[in-house]
Every structure is written in C-alpha cells, then in structure tokens.
Coordinates of C-alpha atoms and ligand atoms in Angstrom, one line a residue:
M1 CA -0.1 0.0 0.1
S2 CA 1.1 3.6 -0.6
L3 CA 2.1 5.6 2.1
L4 CA 1.9 9.1 -0.4
I5 CA -0.4 9.1 -3.2
V6 CA 0.0 11.9 -5.6
E7 CA -3.0 12.4 -8.2
H8 CA -3.3 14.8 -11.2
V9 CA -1.5 17.7 -9.2
S10 CA -1.2 21.3 -11.0
K11 CA 0.5 24.2 -10.1
F12 CA 0.0 27.3 -12.9
F13 CA 2.1 30.6 -11.9
G14 CA 0.4 32.9 -14.6
G15 CA 0.4 31.3 -17.6
V16 CA 3.4 29.0 -16.7
R17 CA 2.5 25.3 -16.3
A18 CA 5.1 24.7 -13.1
V19 CA 3.4 21.5 -12.4
D20 CA 1.2 19.8 -15.0
D21 CA -1.0 16.7 -14.2
V22 CA 1.5 15.1 -11.6
S23 CA 0.8 11.5 -10.6
F24 CA 2.9 9.5 -8.7
E25 CA 3.2 7.0 -5.9
L26 CA 5.6 6.1 -2.9
K27 CA 5.5 3.2 -0.6
A28 CA 7.0 3.4 3.1
G29 CA 10.7 2.7 3.0
E30 CA 11.1 3.5 -0.2
M31 CA 13.9 5.9 -1.8
L32 CA 12.5 8.0 -4.7
A33 CA 14.6 10.6 -6.6
L34 CA 12.7 13.3 -8.3
I35 CA 15.1 14.8 -11.3
G36 CA 14.2 17.0 -14.4
P37 CA 16.6 19.7 -16.1
N38 CA 16.0 23.8 -14.3
G39 CA 12.8 24.9 -14.2
A40 CA 11.0 21.0 -14.6
G41 CA 8.8 21.8 -11.4
K42 CA 10.7 20.0 -8.5
S43 CA 10.7 22.3 -6.1
T44 CA 7.3 23.3 -7.3
L45 CA 6.1 19.3 -6.5
F46 CA 8.2 19.7 -3.3
N47 CA 6.6 23.0 -1.7
M48 CA 3.2 21.6 -2.8
I49 CA 3.3 18.3 -0.8
N50 CA 5.5 20.2 2.3
G51 CA 2.3 22.8 2.0
Q52 CA 4.7 26.2 1.4
I53 CA 2.4 26.3 -2.3
R54 CA -0.9 25.3 -2.9
A55 CA -1.6 22.8 -5.7
D56 CA -4.2 24.5 -8.1
Q57 CA -5.8 21.1 -9.0
G58 CA -5.5 17.4 -7.9
S59 CA -5.1 15.6 -4.6
I60 CA -2.0 15.3 -2.5
R61 CA -2.3 12.4 0.5
L62 CA -0.5 10.8 3.3
L63 CA -2.6 7.3 4.2
K64 CA -6.1 8.8 4.7
N65 CA -5.2 13.0 5.0
E66 CA -5.8 14.9 2.2
L67 CA -2.5 17.5 2.5
I68 CA -3.8 20.1 0.4
G69 CA -5.0 22.8 2.1
R70 CA -3.0 22.2 5.9
S71 CA -0.8 24.3 6.7
T72 CA 3.0 23.6 6.6
R73 CA 3.0 22.8 10.6
G74 CA -0.1 21.2 10.6
I75 CA 1.6 18.6 7.2
W76 CA 4.7 18.4 9.5
R77 CA 3.1 17.5 12.4
L78 CA 1.3 15.0 10.1
G79 CA 5.0 13.0 9.4
V80 CA 6.1 15.0 6.8
G81 CA 9.9 16.0 7.4
R82 CA 12.3 17.8 5.2
T83 CA 15.8 18.8 4.9
F84 CA 16.7 21.7 2.6
Q85 CA 19.0 22.5 -0.2
I86 CA 21.3 24.6 2.4
A87 CA 21.8 23.2 5.6
H88 CA 19.1 24.8 7.6
T89 CA 21.0 24.9 11.6
F90 CA 21.2 27.6 14.3
S91 CA 24.9 27.9 13.9
S92 CA 25.6 30.0 17.2
L93 CA 23.9 26.7 19.1
T94 CA 25.5 23.3 19.5
V95 CA 24.3 20.0 17.7
V96 CA 22.3 18.9 20.3
E97 CA 20.5 22.0 21.5
N98 CA 19.2 22.2 17.8
V99 CA 17.9 18.7 18.2
Q100 CA 16.3 19.9 21.4
I101 CA 14.4 22.5 19.9
A102 CA 13.2 20.4 17.1
L103 CA 12.0 17.8 19.4
L104 CA 10.1 20.8 22.1
S105 CA 8.5 22.5 19.0
H106 CA 7.3 19.0 18.0
E107 CA 5.8 18.3 21.2
R108 CA 4.4 22.4 21.4
K109 CA 6.3 22.8 24.5
V110 CA 6.6 26.6 25.4
F111 CA 9.9 28.0 26.2
G112 CA 10.9 31.6 26.7
F113 CA 14.2 30.9 26.6
L114 CA 17.1 28.4 25.8
R115 CA 18.6 27.9 29.1
S116 CA 15.3 26.6 30.8
A117 CA 15.0 23.9 28.4
A118 CA 19.2 23.1 28.5
G119 CA 18.2 19.7 30.2
L120 CA 15.0 18.9 28.3
Y121 CA 15.2 16.1 25.7
R122 CA 18.8 15.9 25.8
G123 CA 18.7 12.7 25.9
R124 CA 16.2 11.4 23.3
A125 CA 18.3 14.6 21.4
L126 CA 21.2 12.6 21.7
A127 CA 19.9 9.2 20.9
L128 CA 18.7 10.7 17.2
L129 CA 22.5 12.3 17.3
E130 CA 23.9 8.4 17.9
Q131 CA 21.5 7.3 14.7
V132 CA 23.3 10.2 12.3
G133 CA 27.0 9.4 13.9
M134 CA 27.1 12.6 14.9
V135 CA 27.0 12.4 19.1
D136 CA 30.4 12.8 19.5
Q137 CA 30.0 16.2 18.3
A138 CA 26.9 16.8 20.3
D139 CA 28.1 20.0 22.4
R140 CA 30.2 21.4 19.4
A141 CA 28.5 24.8 17.9
C142 CA 26.8 24.1 14.7
H143 CA 28.9 26.3 13.0
E144 CA 32.3 24.9 13.7
L145 CA 31.2 21.8 11.8
A146 CA 32.2 20.7 8.2
Y147 CA 29.3 21.4 5.9
S148 CA 28.3 17.4 5.7
D149 CA 28.1 17.4 9.3
N150 CA 26.0 19.9 9.2
K151 CA 23.6 18.1 6.9
R152 CA 23.6 14.8 9.8
V153 CA 22.3 17.3 12.1
E154 CA 19.9 18.8 10.1
L155 CA 18.5 14.9 9.0
A156 CA 18.7 14.2 13.0
I157 CA 16.2 17.6 13.4
A158 CA 14.1 16.3 10.4
L159 CA 13.7 12.9 12.3
S160 CA 12.9 14.5 15.7
N161 CA 8.7 14.2 14.5
D162 CA 9.4 10.9 13.6
P163 CA 8.4 11.5 9.8
A164 CA 6.4 8.7 7.9
L165 CA 7.9 10.9 4.7
L166 CA 11.1 12.6 4.3
L167 CA 11.6 15.1 1.8
M168 CA 14.9 16.0 0.9
D169 CA 15.9 18.7 -1.2
E170 CA 19.4 18.5 -3.2
P171 CA 20.8 16.3 -0.2
T172 CA 24.2 15.7 -1.7
A173 CA 24.0 19.5 -3.2
G174 CA 27.9 20.8 -2.1
M175 CA 29.7 17.6 -1.0
A176 CA 32.3 15.6 -2.6
S177 CA 31.6 12.2 -3.6
R178 CA 32.6 10.7 -0.6
E179 CA 30.5 12.3 1.5
R180 CA 28.0 12.1 -0.8
S181 CA 27.6 8.4 -1.0
D182 CA 28.1 8.1 3.2
L183 CA 25.0 10.4 3.6
M184 CA 23.2 8.7 0.8
I185 CA 24.0 5.2 3.1
L186 CA 22.8 6.7 6.3
T187 CA 19.7 8.1 4.6
R188 CA 19.1 4.1 3.2
R189 CA 20.0 2.6 6.6
L190 CA 17.5 5.5 8.2
A191 CA 14.8 4.3 5.6
T192 CA 15.1 0.7 6.1
E193 CA 15.4 0.9 10.2
R194 CA 12.2 3.6 10.4
N195 CA 10.1 2.2 7.4
I196 CA 10.8 6.2 6.2
A197 CA 9.8 7.0 2.6
V198 CA 12.1 9.3 1.3
L199 CA 11.4 11.5 -1.9
F200 CA 14.4 13.6 -2.8
T201 CA 15.6 15.8 -5.8
E202 CA 19.3 15.3 -7.2
H203 CA 21.5 16.5 -9.8
S204 CA 23.8 13.8 -9.4
M205 CA 23.1 11.4 -11.6
D206 CA 25.5 8.9 -9.9
V207 CA 23.7 9.3 -6.8
V208 CA 20.3 8.7 -8.3
F209 CA 21.5 5.3 -9.7
A210 CA 23.7 4.1 -6.8
H211 CA 20.8 4.9 -4.3
A212 CA 17.5 5.5 -5.7
D213 CA 14.5 2.6 -5.8
R214 CA 12.8 4.5 -8.3
M215 CA 12.9 7.9 -9.9
I216 CA 9.9 9.9 -11.8
V217 CA 11.7 12.3 -14.1
L218 CA 9.6 16.0 -15.1
A219 CA 10.1 18.1 -17.8
R220 CA 8.9 21.0 -18.4
G221 CA 6.2 20.5 -15.5
R222 CA 5.3 17.0 -16.9
L223 CA 6.0 13.7 -15.8
I224 CA 7.7 12.1 -18.4
A225 CA 8.7 8.5 -17.2
Q226 CA 8.9 6.9 -14.3
G227 CA 10.7 3.6 -12.9
S228 CA 14.1 1.5 -11.9
P229 CA 16.8 3.7 -12.8
E230 CA 18.0 1.1 -15.3
A231 CA 14.6 1.4 -17.2
V232 CA 14.4 5.3 -16.7
R233 CA 18.0 5.2 -18.5
E234 CA 16.7 3.1 -21.0
N235 CA 13.5 5.8 -21.7
A236 CA 14.0 7.2 -25.3
L237 CA 12.5 10.8 -24.3
V238 CA 14.6 10.6 -20.4
R239 CA 17.8 10.5 -23.2
E240 CA 16.6 13.1 -25.3
V241 CA 15.6 15.5 -22.6
Y242 CA 17.7 14.7 -19.4
F243 CA 20.6 12.9 -21.0
G244 CA 21.1 13.7 -24.4
S245 CA 22.2 17.3 -26.0
G246 CA 20.9 19.8 -22.7
V247 CA 18.8 20.9 -25.2
V248 CA 15.0 20.1 -23.9
S249 CA 13.0 19.8 -27.4
G250 CA 9.7 18.2 -28.5
L251 CA 8.0 18.5 -24.9
K252 CA 4.6 20.3 -26.2
S253 CA 3.7 16.7 -27.7
A254 CA 5.4 14.4 -24.8
T255 CA 3.2 12.8 -22.7
A256 CA 3.5 11.2 -19.4
R257 CA 4.7 7.8 -20.5
G258 CA 5.5 5.2 -17.9
V259 CA 8.1 3.3 -18.1
S260 CA 7.4 1.3 -15.1
D261 CA 9.0 -2.4 -14.7
E262 CA 6.5 -3.4 -12.3
Ligands
ADP301 P1 12.9 23.4 -10.6 O1 12.8 23.3 -9.3 O2 12.6 22.0 -11.2 O3 14.0 23.8 -11.1 P2 10.8 24.7 -10.1 O4 9.8 24.3 -9.3 O5 11.3 26.1 -9.1 O6 11.8 23.9 -11.3 O7 10.0 26.3 -10.9 C1 9.0 25.6 -12.4 C2 8.9 26.9 -13.2 O8 7.9 27.1 -12.4 C3 9.7 27.6 -13.9 O9 9.5 28.1 -14.9 C4 9.9 28.6 -12.9 O10 10.2 30.1 -13.4 C5 8.2 28.5 -12.5 N1 8.0 29.4 -11.5 C6 8.1 28.9 -9.8 N2 8.2 29.4 -9.2 C7 7.5 30.4 -9.6 C8 6.6 31.6 -8.6 N3 6.7 31.9 -7.5 N4 5.9 32.4 -9.5 C9 6.4 32.6 -10.7 N5 6.7 31.3 -11.5 C10 7.3 30.5 -10.7
MG302 MG1 14.7 23.8 -7.8

C-alpha cells in the first residue's frame, strides 16, 4: 500500500504550467528520486507536498489525509519531515541544542529562552544524534562543523518528529563524492530501519543510480517517465530531454509515459 499518493496535481504561475497533471505514488521504506532539468517543476512539486505552495488542482494524500489546504506545520505534524538544499541549523547553538529545539517544537512546549530548555530532551536528542553518527560532536557549535556534518544534524532534526515521509531537496549539493555516498547510505539505513519513505531531488545521476529504488522524471512540469533507474535510463524521451544534447525539445507533444517495470 502506498504511503503517499499524488494524483493529477497541477500548479500554474500565470501562464506557466510549473507542475502539470502529475501523478505518482511512494511506499513506506522506499527511496524515490525526482529529477529533471532546471525549471522542470521539482521545487514546486516538493513545496506543494510540504504545504509551502498550494496546488491548484489534484490531490496529495498521506495515508488517508489530504494534504492540500493544510498548513506547513499541520503537514509536518502529520509526519512529513524535510531537509533543505542549504543546511538549516542555528549556527551559534550546539548540535544537541538544535535537535532539542526540534523536539520541543514537536511537543509544542512553550519555552522562553534556551537556558530553561537545556535539560529537556537532551537524552532523546543524543539518541537521534547517535543514529546519524553525530553524538561525539553533540556539544560543538554548528558553525564549527563541516558542511556534511551539518547535513547530518539536519537529518537528526528532520527525524525529531518521527516522520513517515522525508523530503530532501538536493541533499548532496555541495559535497564531495565520498560524503555524498556516506549521506545517502545513512539515509538508506534510516529509511529501512524506520520504514520512512524518502523523496529526494538530485542533480548527480551517480547518486540517483546508486541509491534510488525508483525515479520520476519531470520536464516542463510534466512527468515524462517513472520506473527503476535502469528502466528510466533506457527511456528514449528521457535520454533526449535529460541525458542527450541538454536541449529540452519536443516536449509539447510529450505525454506522461510510464516505463514502470512493475
Ligand atoms: P525546478 O525546481 O525543477 O528547477 P521550479 O519548480 O523552481 O523548477 O520552477 C518550475 C517553473 O515554475 C519555472 O518555469 C519557474 O520559473 C516557475 N516558477 C516557480 N516558482 C514560481 C513563482 N513563485 N512565480 C512564478 N513562476 C514560478
Ligand atoms: Mg528547484
């Protein structure tokens, strides 16, 4: 059974069809990569799922819950976590404090200033940091960390509300190839252990082919292919649009043609 069901979702900005009649599903524990050229609609689709942008048409359901029309916070509380393209941590706070704040926020505790919250949830925060391999750096300030370590902290923050679905916008941007694969291996382990569905955008085809179970391809707002990385790689339209000359052409007549291998 699918955890996330996206059906006929569209978003228009004036005359621009940023996302045009897109449908796909995602199962618990599955890692789905979303790829497409610049301007394809990836961020718009992402932001409709997390509630930052309201879809004009269609349906986005997490289990039985319709997400369209809910606030970002409401969607987060239903179990949708996210990480950002640029790591989002409070740089002057320590690693463990960043995670404690996320836990407090999830529990909706009101706190005046951090000092009073210092002891709260430290144990749970450390447990989350253990899972992302950052417990030994728990008391360092985030601004002292390497970029890839900040991404791990961000992952611990995203896990603080025990998400069923994790949205990752270009998780490996700005990283060297070794760090990339480490982060994706960690993500895979968390997805498996916690049965989390992961939807991520990615520019590096190496990352997609090495770490995604399935992929969907957007071009000019349309979903032009979906399936296993191997199947999508062989898709003629995808080759033309994405791996070919780099010139996006012939898409006006393109229909959303699946190459699902199921
Ligand atoms: P991607 O993330 O794949 O690069 P986007 O979702 O950012 O693509 O953009 C898809 C299309 O929608 C682009 O043509 C972009 O210019 C347009 N677009 C995105 N956001 C807005 C906005 N807030 N207002 C107007 N046009 C937008
Ligand atoms: Mg984008």
